């Protein structure tokens, strides 16, 4: 991961939601538009940056492992991303190789629109058998997709909307990015305020876009031998990012 994880308000809301799903042993659905931070939040909640690679490499065990065991013990959560149009068989194989089920309290499935009908049915059945809480993450509309599975749907405890980045948090992100470019961002300065407004207009709360925009801003500055990030610079940078900004 290139940049540092920011504990946003949305991340805290996600963590509360996940705690609630887990405490009530239910099934929760979390939905939100592309790039708002759903995957990163879930991975963070599950301590998956350390536990995930650990599970993947069964063989090597070292002194550091105790730390990871401790993290896993606290998290008691598995984070799982199914492959595109994941079949029931693939899901069974993958989830069977996870940690000891008796220690598991929550399974988080990312990109859950990839699940086939059978896979959804199998998960529902697993939930009934094991009572392990489950969170299904997806794009807006996923809640409706699940309504086609009445047995799963009737077990849903929560639907949580992951909202886009708010204004203050975007400012926080931009201040860091400006600093990376060796500049300081001052929201009270007219030029900066306009540049911020431009970024806000372009990204609309998508967390991924400001990061894609930054190298382009840097390029525009360099090519044009400019020093200040203005509204025009941001717009010029945007125009080079053809995909995903409209
Ligand atoms: N809390 C955060 N702190 C720092 N950067 C973040 C955070 N959340 C998201 N990002 C940035 O935004 C990008 C997109 O986040 P993420 O992949 O979690 O979005 P998503 O909602 O899962 O999107 P998609 O629906 O496309 O899967 C990340 O790669 C990261 O650069
Ligand atoms: Mg994602």
mmCIF file of C-alpha atoms and ligand atoms in Angstrom:
data_model
loop_
_atom_site.group_PDB
_atom_site.id
_atom_site.type_symbol
_atom_site.label_atom_id
_atom_site.label_comp_id
_atom_site.label_asym_id
_atom_site.label_seq_id
_atom_site.Cartn_x
_atom_site.Cartn_y
_atom_site.Cartn_z
ATOM 1 C CA UNK A 1 0.000 0.000 0.000
ATOM 2 C CA UNK A 2 1.438 3.291 -1.027
ATOM 3 C CA UNK A 3 -0.148 5.782 1.333
ATOM 4 C CA UNK A 4 -0.935 5.637 4.990
ATOM 5 C CA UNK A 5 -4.355 4.560 6.156
ATOM 6 C CA UNK A 6 -6.415 7.458 7.451
ATOM 7 C CA UNK A 7 -8.925 6.741 10.194
ATOM 8 C CA UNK A 8 -11.840 8.508 8.578
ATOM 9 C CA UNK A 9 -15.298 8.990 10.008
ATOM 10 C CA UNK A 10 -16.552 6.424 7.515
ATOM 11 C CA UNK A 11 -13.996 3.928 8.701
ATOM 12 C CA UNK A 12 -15.170 4.373 12.262
ATOM 13 C CA UNK A 13 -18.762 3.919 11.135
ATOM 14 C CA UNK A 14 -17.762 0.751 9.328
ATOM 15 C CA UNK A 15 -16.027 -0.595 12.423
ATOM 16 C CA UNK A 16 -19.103 0.081 14.542
ATOM 17 C CA UNK A 17 -21.276 -1.640 11.972
ATOM 18 C CA UNK A 18 -18.964 -4.654 11.892
ATOM 19 C CA UNK A 19 -18.916 -4.841 15.693
ATOM 20 C CA UNK A 20 -22.701 -4.760 15.751
ATOM 21 C CA UNK A 21 -23.080 -7.473 13.101
ATOM 22 C CA UNK A 22 -20.681 -9.613 15.016
ATOM 23 C CA UNK A 23 -22.240 -9.028 18.419
ATOM 24 C CA UNK A 24 -25.676 -9.865 17.091
ATOM 25 C CA UNK A 25 -24.419 -12.851 15.112
ATOM 26 C CA UNK A 26 -26.204 -11.702 12.061
ATOM 27 C CA UNK A 27 -25.582 -11.005 8.378
ATOM 28 C CA UNK A 28 -24.834 -7.435 7.305
ATOM 29 C CA UNK A 29 -24.575 -5.862 3.899
ATOM 30 C CA UNK A 30 -22.254 -2.923 3.318
ATOM 31 C CA UNK A 31 -22.630 -1.033 0.082
ATOM 32 C CA UNK A 32 -21.084 2.092 -1.371
ATOM 33 C CA UNK A 33 -19.819 3.524 -4.650
ATOM 34 C CA UNK A 34 -16.439 2.665 -6.189
ATOM 35 C CA UNK A 35 -13.337 4.026 -4.545
ATOM 36 C CA UNK A 36 -14.826 5.277 -1.279
ATOM 37 C CA UNK A 37 -12.711 2.976 0.883
ATOM 38 C CA UNK A 38 -14.848 -0.110 1.588
ATOM 39 C CA UNK A 39 -12.104 -2.635 0.909
ATOM 40 C CA UNK A 40 -9.452 -0.792 2.864
ATOM 41 C CA UNK A 41 -11.740 -0.355 5.856
ATOM 42 C CA UNK A 42 -12.643 -4.021 5.920
ATOM 43 C CA UNK A 43 -9.037 -5.155 5.568
ATOM 44 C CA UNK A 44 -8.035 -2.799 8.337
ATOM 45 C CA UNK A 45 -10.818 -4.049 10.582
ATOM 46 C CA UNK A 46 -9.691 -7.642 10.019
ATOM 47 C CA UNK A 47 -5.974 -6.748 10.449
ATOM 48 C CA UNK A 48 -5.710 -8.399 7.076
ATOM 49 C CA UNK A 49 -2.492 -6.720 5.962
ATOM 50 C CA UNK A 50 -0.644 -8.853 8.473
ATOM 51 C CA UNK A 51 -2.936 -11.869 8.844
ATOM 52 C CA UNK A 52 -3.710 -12.363 5.139
ATOM 53 C CA UNK A 53 -0.140 -12.947 3.963
ATOM 54 C CA UNK A 54 0.430 -15.093 7.049
ATOM 55 C CA UNK A 55 -2.373 -17.446 6.121
ATOM 56 C CA UNK A 56 -1.147 -17.547 2.533
ATOM 57 C CA UNK A 57 2.322 -18.760 3.543
ATOM 58 C CA UNK A 58 1.645 -21.789 5.691
ATOM 59 C CA UNK A 59 5.169 -23.084 5.950
ATOM 60 C CA UNK A 60 7.492 -20.441 7.312
ATOM 61 C CA UNK A 61 6.970 -19.697 10.970
ATOM 62 C CA UNK A 62 9.046 -17.271 12.965
ATOM 63 C CA UNK A 63 9.293 -15.258 16.150
ATOM 64 C CA UNK A 64 7.093 -12.563 14.657
ATOM 65 C CA UNK A 65 4.270 -15.049 14.372
ATOM 66 C CA UNK A 66 3.192 -14.577 17.972
ATOM 67 C CA UNK A 67 2.305 -10.974 17.162
ATOM 68 C CA UNK A 68 0.202 -12.122 14.240
ATOM 69 C CA UNK A 69 -1.481 -14.810 16.345
ATOM 70 C CA UNK A 70 -2.333 -12.130 18.862
ATOM 71 C CA UNK A 71 -3.771 -9.890 16.159
ATOM 72 C CA UNK A 72 -5.759 -12.783 14.716
ATOM 73 C CA UNK A 73 -7.020 -13.643 18.161
ATOM 74 C CA UNK A 74 -8.256 -10.129 18.679
ATOM 75 C CA UNK A 75 -9.734 -9.746 15.225
ATOM 76 C CA UNK A 76 -11.337 -13.191 14.887
ATOM 77 C CA UNK A 77 -12.262 -12.056 11.426
ATOM 78 C CA UNK A 78 -11.584 -13.426 7.972
ATOM 79 C CA UNK A 79 -11.481 -11.108 4.986
ATOM 80 C CA UNK A 80 -12.188 -12.803 1.706
ATOM 81 C CA UNK A 81 -12.401 -11.632 -1.907
ATOM 82 C CA UNK A 82 -14.060 -14.145 -4.225
ATOM 83 C CA UNK A 83 -12.861 -14.492 -7.773
ATOM 84 C CA UNK A 84 -15.014 -13.214 -10.595
ATOM 85 C CA UNK A 85 -18.227 -15.290 -10.781
ATOM 86 C CA UNK A 86 -17.050 -17.340 -7.842
ATOM 87 C CA UNK A 87 -18.541 -20.777 -7.766
ATOM 88 C CA UNK A 88 -19.621 -22.557 -4.647
ATOM 89 C CA UNK A 89 -16.760 -25.018 -5.015
ATOM 90 C CA UNK A 90 -14.107 -22.277 -5.133
ATOM 91 C CA UNK A 91 -15.634 -20.614 -2.108
ATOM 92 C CA UNK A 92 -15.731 -23.871 -0.171
ATOM 93 C CA UNK A 93 -12.106 -24.581 -0.950
ATOM 94 C CA UNK A 94 -10.904 -21.121 -0.034
ATOM 95 C CA UNK A 95 -12.836 -20.655 3.156
ATOM 96 C CA UNK A 96 -11.987 -24.125 4.385
ATOM 97 C CA UNK A 97 -8.327 -23.144 4.413
ATOM 98 C CA UNK A 98 -8.932 -20.222 6.714
ATOM 99 C CA UNK A 99 -8.252 -20.167 10.429
ATOM 100 C CA UNK A 100 -9.795 -22.515 12.947
ATOM 101 C CA UNK A 101 -13.580 -21.960 12.676
ATOM 102 C CA UNK A 102 -14.090 -22.232 16.411
ATOM 103 C CA UNK A 103 -12.091 -19.025 16.854
ATOM 104 C CA UNK A 104 -13.840 -17.235 14.066
ATOM 105 C CA UNK A 105 -16.535 -14.677 14.775
ATOM 106 C CA UNK A 106 -16.912 -12.828 11.508
ATOM 107 C CA UNK A 107 -16.408 -13.448 7.809
ATOM 108 C CA UNK A 108 -16.205 -10.414 5.550
ATOM 109 C CA UNK A 109 -16.782 -11.073 1.869
ATOM 110 C CA UNK A 110 -15.641 -8.242 -0.399
ATOM 111 C CA UNK A 111 -16.891 -7.756 -3.985
ATOM 112 C CA UNK A 112 -19.855 -9.931 -3.172
ATOM 113 C CA UNK A 113 -21.662 -9.192 -6.417
ATOM 114 C CA UNK A 114 -19.235 -11.746 -7.819
ATOM 115 C CA UNK A 115 -20.936 -14.564 -5.961
ATOM 116 C CA UNK A 116 -23.081 -16.911 -7.969
ATOM 117 C CA UNK A 117 -26.488 -17.933 -6.699
ATOM 118 C CA UNK A 118 -25.185 -21.257 -5.421
ATOM 119 C CA UNK A 119 -22.345 -19.566 -3.598
ATOM 120 C CA UNK A 120 -24.772 -17.216 -1.866
ATOM 121 C CA UNK A 121 -26.918 -20.182 -0.906
ATOM 122 C CA UNK A 122 -23.916 -22.044 0.456
ATOM 123 C CA UNK A 123 -22.877 -19.053 2.555
ATOM 124 C CA UNK A 124 -26.354 -18.769 3.961
ATOM 125 C CA UNK A 125 -26.249 -22.427 4.864
ATOM 126 C CA UNK A 126 -22.839 -22.011 6.510
ATOM 127 C CA UNK A 127 -24.223 -19.142 8.507
ATOM 128 C CA UNK A 128 -27.083 -21.316 9.730
ATOM 129 C CA UNK A 129 -24.745 -24.129 10.672
ATOM 130 C CA UNK A 130 -21.930 -22.204 12.303
ATOM 131 C CA UNK A 131 -23.607 -19.020 13.486
ATOM 132 C CA UNK A 132 -20.525 -17.071 12.385
ATOM 133 C CA UNK A 133 -21.524 -13.515 11.571
ATOM 134 C CA UNK A 134 -21.072 -12.374 8.009
ATOM 135 C CA UNK A 135 -20.647 -9.102 6.146
ATOM 136 C CA UNK A 136 -21.177 -8.885 2.413
ATOM 137 C CA UNK A 137 -19.579 -5.859 0.773
ATOM 138 C CA UNK A 138 -20.588 -4.581 -2.631
ATOM 139 C CA UNK A 139 -21.633 -1.714 -4.829
ATOM 140 C CA UNK A 140 -24.907 0.132 -4.304
ATOM 141 C CA UNK A 141 -27.671 -2.136 -5.518
ATOM 142 C CA UNK A 142 -26.171 -5.215 -3.907
ATOM 143 C CA UNK A 143 -28.907 -5.130 -1.242
ATOM 144 C CA UNK A 144 -31.442 -5.423 -4.035
ATOM 145 C CA UNK A 145 -29.489 -8.198 -5.708
ATOM 146 C CA UNK A 146 -29.716 -10.162 -2.481
ATOM 147 C CA UNK A 147 -33.459 -9.710 -2.346
ATOM 148 C CA UNK A 148 -33.569 -12.385 -5.046
ATOM 149 C CA UNK A 149 -32.384 -14.822 -2.409
ATOM 150 C CA UNK A 150 -35.268 -14.836 0.064
ATOM 151 C CA UNK A 151 -33.553 -17.161 2.531
ATOM 152 C CA UNK A 152 -30.493 -14.958 2.756
ATOM 153 C CA UNK A 153 -32.524 -11.802 2.624
ATOM 154 C CA UNK A 154 -34.707 -12.759 5.543
ATOM 155 C CA UNK A 155 -31.576 -13.229 7.633
ATOM 156 C CA UNK A 156 -30.050 -9.829 6.902
ATOM 157 C CA UNK A 157 -29.664 -7.881 10.102
ATOM 158 C CA UNK A 158 -28.150 -4.651 8.863
ATOM 159 C CA UNK A 159 -27.605 -2.729 5.681
ATOM 160 C CA UNK A 160 -24.822 -0.200 6.002
ATOM 161 C CA UNK A 161 -24.145 2.518 3.504
ATOM 162 C CA UNK A 162 -20.464 3.429 3.112
ATOM 163 C CA UNK A 163 -20.551 7.106 2.279
ATOM 164 C CA UNK A 164 -18.134 9.128 0.158
ATOM 165 C CA UNK A 165 -15.345 11.168 1.664
ATOM 166 C CA UNK A 166 -16.597 14.317 3.354
ATOM 167 C CA UNK A 167 -15.276 17.816 2.740
ATOM 168 C CA UNK A 168 -13.086 17.987 5.853
ATOM 169 C CA UNK A 169 -11.564 14.633 5.137
ATOM 170 C CA UNK A 170 -10.847 15.511 1.553
ATOM 171 C CA UNK A 171 -9.052 18.601 2.859
ATOM 172 C CA UNK A 172 -7.026 16.408 5.152
ATOM 173 C CA UNK A 173 -6.079 14.122 2.264
ATOM 174 C CA UNK A 174 -5.233 17.055 0.010
ATOM 175 C CA UNK A 175 -3.104 18.753 2.640
ATOM 176 C CA UNK A 176 -0.990 15.617 2.763
ATOM 177 C CA UNK A 177 -0.793 15.389 -0.991
ATOM 178 C CA UNK A 178 0.192 19.019 -1.395
ATOM 179 C CA UNK A 179 2.898 18.418 1.187
ATOM 180 C CA UNK A 180 4.196 15.507 -0.877
ATOM 181 C CA UNK A 181 4.613 17.967 -3.717
ATOM 182 C CA UNK A 182 6.503 20.274 -1.402
ATOM 183 C CA UNK A 183 3.651 22.763 -1.119
ATOM 184 C CA UNK A 184 1.375 23.917 1.630
ATOM 185 C CA UNK A 185 -2.356 24.012 1.176
ATOM 186 C CA UNK A 186 -4.186 26.913 2.748
ATOM 187 C CA UNK A 187 -7.992 26.638 2.448
ATOM 188 C CA UNK A 188 -8.278 30.346 3.300
ATOM 189 C CA UNK A 189 -6.169 31.324 0.335
ATOM 190 C CA UNK A 190 -8.329 32.116 -2.702
ATOM 191 C CA UNK A 191 -6.276 30.144 -5.245
ATOM 192 C CA UNK A 192 -6.023 27.137 -2.966
ATOM 193 C CA UNK A 193 -9.730 27.276 -2.199
ATOM 194 C CA UNK A 194 -10.468 27.180 -5.906
ATOM 195 C CA UNK A 195 -8.110 24.292 -6.479
ATOM 196 C CA UNK A 196 -9.771 22.419 -3.608
ATOM 197 C CA UNK A 197 -13.190 23.096 -5.100
ATOM 198 C CA UNK A 198 -11.977 21.749 -8.435
ATOM 199 C CA UNK A 199 -10.699 18.538 -6.854
ATOM 200 C CA UNK A 200 -13.944 18.176 -4.939
ATOM 201 C CA UNK A 201 -15.973 18.606 -8.105
ATOM 202 C CA UNK A 202 -13.909 16.029 -9.953
ATOM 203 C CA UNK A 203 -13.596 13.371 -7.277
ATOM 204 C CA UNK A 204 -17.027 13.649 -5.629
ATOM 205 C CA UNK A 205 -15.935 11.823 -2.513
ATOM 206 C CA UNK A 206 -14.079 9.068 -4.333
ATOM 207 C CA UNK A 207 -10.961 8.315 -2.310
ATOM 208 C CA UNK A 208 -9.103 6.763 -5.218
ATOM 209 C CA UNK A 209 -9.276 9.715 -7.584
ATOM 210 C CA UNK A 210 -7.284 12.297 -5.614
ATOM 211 C CA UNK A 211 -4.479 9.791 -5.564
ATOM 212 C CA UNK A 212 -4.637 9.285 -9.311
ATOM 213 C CA UNK A 213 -4.856 13.004 -9.825
ATOM 214 C CA UNK A 214 -1.715 13.834 -7.894
ATOM 215 C CA UNK A 215 0.920 12.534 -10.346
ATOM 216 C CA UNK A 216 -0.916 14.312 -13.150
ATOM 217 C CA UNK A 217 -0.913 17.577 -11.211
ATOM 218 C CA UNK A 218 2.790 17.128 -10.717
ATOM 219 C CA UNK A 219 3.248 16.588 -14.456
ATOM 220 C CA UNK A 220 1.214 19.630 -15.410
ATOM 221 C CA UNK A 221 3.220 21.792 -13.031
ATOM 222 C CA UNK A 222 6.458 20.544 -14.465
ATOM 223 C CA UNK A 223 5.574 20.757 -18.135
ATOM 224 C CA UNK A 224 4.275 24.290 -17.747
ATOM 225 C CA UNK A 225 6.986 25.326 -15.310
ATOM 226 C CA UNK A 226 4.369 26.362 -12.799
ATOM 227 C CA UNK A 227 4.730 26.610 -9.082
ATOM 228 C CA UNK A 228 1.217 27.018 -7.796
ATOM 229 C CA UNK A 229 -1.570 24.440 -7.973
ATOM 230 C CA UNK A 230 -4.497 26.380 -9.342
ATOM 231 C CA UNK A 231 -7.961 25.466 -10.499
ATOM 232 C CA UNK A 232 -6.606 25.362 -14.076
ATOM 233 C CA UNK A 233 -3.789 23.035 -13.125
ATOM 234 C CA UNK A 234 -6.273 20.661 -11.483
ATOM 235 C CA UNK A 235 -8.547 20.791 -14.526
ATOM 236 C CA UNK A 236 -5.619 20.173 -16.884
ATOM 237 C CA UNK A 237 -4.567 17.223 -14.737
ATOM 238 C CA UNK A 238 -8.100 15.868 -14.808
ATOM 239 C CA UNK A 239 -8.265 16.049 -18.586
ATOM 240 C CA UNK A 240 -5.375 13.596 -18.786
ATOM 241 C CA UNK A 241 -7.233 11.165 -16.551
ATOM 242 C CA UNK A 242 -9.665 9.920 -19.119
ATOM 243 C CA UNK A 243 -11.206 7.112 -17.171
ATOM 244 C CA UNK A 244 -13.320 7.214 -14.068
ATOM 245 C CA UNK A 245 -13.776 10.918 -13.575
ATOM 246 C CA UNK A 246 -17.091 11.458 -15.269
HETATM 247 N N1 LIG B 1 -8.902 5.237 5.000
HETATM 248 C C1 LIG B 1 -8.108 5.473 3.944
HETATM 249 N N2 LIG B 1 -6.908 6.069 4.114
HETATM 250 C C2 LIG B 1 -6.120 6.310 3.068
HETATM 251 N N3 LIG B 1 -6.424 6.018 1.805
HETATM 252 C C3 LIG B 1 -7.599 5.431 1.560
HETATM 253 C C4 LIG B 1 -8.506 5.125 2.619
HETATM 254 N N4 LIG B 1 -9.612 4.565 2.084
HETATM 255 C C5 LIG B 1 -9.394 4.513 0.772
HETATM 256 N N5 LIG B 1 -8.201 5.039 0.440
HETATM 257 C C6 LIG B 1 -7.642 5.184 -0.920
HETATM 258 O O1 LIG B 1 -8.686 4.984 -1.853
HETATM 259 C C7 LIG B 1 -8.450 3.840 -2.657
HETATM 260 C C8 LIG B 1 -9.739 3.091 -2.838
HETATM 261 O O2 LIG B 1 -10.136 2.480 -1.636
HETATM 262 P P1 LIG B 1 -10.867 1.059 -1.644
HETATM 263 O O3 LIG B 1 -10.204 0.135 -2.592
HETATM 264 O O4 LIG B 1 -10.990 0.618 -0.239
HETATM 265 O O5 LIG B 1 -12.291 1.480 -2.220
HETATM 266 P P2 LIG B 1 -13.553 0.580 -2.460
HETATM 267 O O6 LIG B 1 -14.703 1.285 -1.850
HETATM 268 O O7 LIG B 1 -13.294 -0.812 -2.029
HETATM 269 O O8 LIG B 1 -13.683 0.660 -4.043
HETATM 270 P P3 LIG B 1 -14.254 -0.442 -5.080
HETATM 271 O O9 LIG B 1 -15.754 -0.391 -4.941
HETATM 272 O O10 LIG B 1 -13.811 0.064 -6.401
HETATM 273 O O11 LIG B 1 -13.700 -1.765 -4.697
HETATM 274 C C9 LIG B 1 -7.366 3.077 -1.940
HETATM 275 O O12 LIG B 1 -6.573 2.357 -2.820
HETATM 276 C C10 LIG B 1 -6.596 4.154 -1.238
HETATM 277 O O13 LIG B 1 -5.690 4.741 -2.129
HETATM 278 MG MG1 LIG B 2 -13.226 -2.639 -3.018
#
